[in-house]
Short mmCIF file of C-alpha atoms in Angstrom, two decimals:
data_model
loop_
_atom_site.label_atom_id
_atom_site.label_comp_id
_atom_site.label_asym_id
_atom_site.label_seq_id
_atom_site.Cartn_x
_atom_site.Cartn_y
_atom_site.Cartn_z
CA MET A 692 77.03 -45.49 -18.08
CA GLU A 693 76.59 -42.22 -19.97
CA CYS A 694 75.30 -39.05 -18.26
CA LEU A 695 73.03 -36.58 -20.04
CA ASP A 696 72.96 -32.83 -19.87
CA CYS A 697 69.62 -31.01 -19.94
CA VAL A 698 69.66 -30.46 -23.71
CA GLU A 699 70.23 -34.17 -24.40
CA ALA A 700 67.63 -35.23 -21.84
CA THR A 701 65.03 -32.80 -23.21
CA ALA A 702 65.69 -34.04 -26.74
CA ARG A 703 64.81 -37.57 -25.62
CA LEU A 704 61.76 -36.75 -23.48
CA HIS A 705 59.13 -37.52 -26.12
CA LEU A 706 60.82 -40.79 -26.98
CA TYR A 707 60.94 -41.54 -23.26
CA ILE A 708 57.25 -40.67 -22.79
CA ASP A 709 56.27 -42.75 -25.82
CA ARG A 710 58.38 -45.69 -24.58
CA GLU A 711 60.52 -45.69 -27.70
CA LEU A 712 63.92 -45.91 -25.97
CA THR A 713 66.00 -48.94 -25.20
CA THR A 714 66.17 -50.17 -21.60
CA GLU A 715 69.60 -48.60 -21.22
CA GLU A 716 68.42 -45.25 -22.62
CA VAL A 717 65.41 -45.27 -20.28
CA THR A 718 67.75 -45.76 -17.32
CA ILE A 719 69.98 -42.90 -18.45
CA VAL A 720 67.06 -40.48 -18.95
CA GLN A 721 65.47 -41.55 -15.65
CA GLN A 722 68.74 -40.89 -13.79
CA HIS A 723 68.86 -37.40 -15.25
CA LEU A 724 65.22 -36.71 -14.36
CA ASP A 725 65.82 -37.93 -10.81
CA GLY A 726 68.63 -35.42 -10.38
CA CYS A 727 67.29 -32.43 -12.32
CA HIS A 728 64.17 -30.69 -11.06
CA HIS A 729 63.92 -28.49 -14.18
CA CYS A 730 63.90 -31.46 -16.58
CA GLU A 731 61.58 -33.42 -14.32
CA CYS A 732 59.08 -30.54 -14.45
CA ARG A 733 59.43 -30.40 -18.22
CA PHE A 734 58.82 -34.16 -18.39
CA HIS A 735 55.62 -33.91 -16.32
CA PHE A 736 54.38 -30.97 -18.40
CA ASP A 737 55.07 -32.77 -21.70
CA GLN A 738 53.50 -35.98 -20.41
CA GLN A 739 50.32 -34.16 -19.31
CA LEU A 740 50.17 -32.27 -22.61
CA LYS A 741 50.44 -35.49 -24.63
CA ARG A 742 47.77 -37.10 -22.47
CA LEU A 743 45.45 -34.10 -22.91
CA ILE A 744 45.94 -34.06 -26.68
CA HIS A 745 45.24 -37.78 -26.85
CA GLU A 746 42.08 -37.46 -24.74
CA ARG A 747 40.71 -34.44 -26.62
CA CYS A 748 41.68 -35.45 -30.13
CA THR A 749 40.64 -39.06 -30.11
CA ILE A 750 37.69 -39.42 -32.42
CA GLU A 751 34.90 -41.62 -31.22
CA ARG A 752 33.59 -44.21 -33.62
CA ALA A 753 31.03 -42.71 -35.98
CA PRO A 754 27.60 -44.33 -36.26
CA ALA A 755 27.42 -47.19 -38.77
CA HIS A 756 25.12 -45.33 -41.18
CA LEU A 757 27.49 -42.37 -41.27
CA ARG A 758 30.54 -44.57 -41.89
CA GLU A 759 28.68 -46.36 -44.70
CA ALA A 760 27.65 -43.07 -46.29
CA VAL A 761 31.18 -41.71 -46.14
CA MET A 762 32.53 -44.90 -47.70
CA ARG A 763 29.94 -44.63 -50.50
CA LEU A 764 31.03 -41.06 -51.11
CA ALA A 765 34.67 -42.14 -51.16
CA ARG A 766 33.85 -44.80 -53.77
CA GLY A 767 31.91 -42.29 -55.85
CA ASP A 768 28.43 -43.76 -55.19
CA ARG A 769 26.85 -40.35 -54.58
CA GLY A 770 23.52 -41.34 -56.07
CA LYS A 771 22.85 -43.82 -53.27
CA ILE A 772 22.88 -41.18 -50.53
CA ASP A 773 19.50 -39.63 -49.92
CA ALA A 774 19.07 -35.95 -49.04
CA ALA A 775 18.27 -36.56 -45.36
CA LEU A 776 21.41 -38.62 -44.86
CA ALA A 777 23.53 -36.07 -46.74
CA HIS A 778 22.14 -33.35 -44.44
CA GLU A 779 22.92 -35.48 -41.38
CA ILE A 780 26.49 -36.07 -42.58
CA LYS A 781 27.00 -32.33 -43.05
CA ARG A 782 25.54 -31.64 -39.60
CA GLU A 783 27.77 -34.23 -37.87
CA ILE A 784 30.90 -33.06 -39.68
CA LYS A 785 30.13 -29.46 -38.77
CA ALA A 786 29.58 -30.45 -35.12
CA ASP A 787 32.91 -32.31 -35.07
CA LEU A 788 34.75 -29.34 -36.56
CA GLU A 789 33.20 -26.93 -34.06
CA GLY A 790 34.36 -29.17 -31.22
CA CYS A 791 38.04 -28.90 -32.25
#
């Protein structure tokens, strides 16, 4: 079985975290992580960072009326959106952008 150096292991960490390696590759990376404190720390940092990004950047489902209004805008049906709804869409988009 192949052994990895730190550069090779680090290059595969995101594939390892995302479970995109073969069973054999997982075993090889895991063996390196078990024997290398530096790479193991890097793995835990990268894993936590990916988890944090996923948690903070996942968009919750928009309310039905907002989704419908956006779809009407996308289709070019601007005349069917009243002023109050247009204002609400702008307010919700602005709130989402400020939260990023």
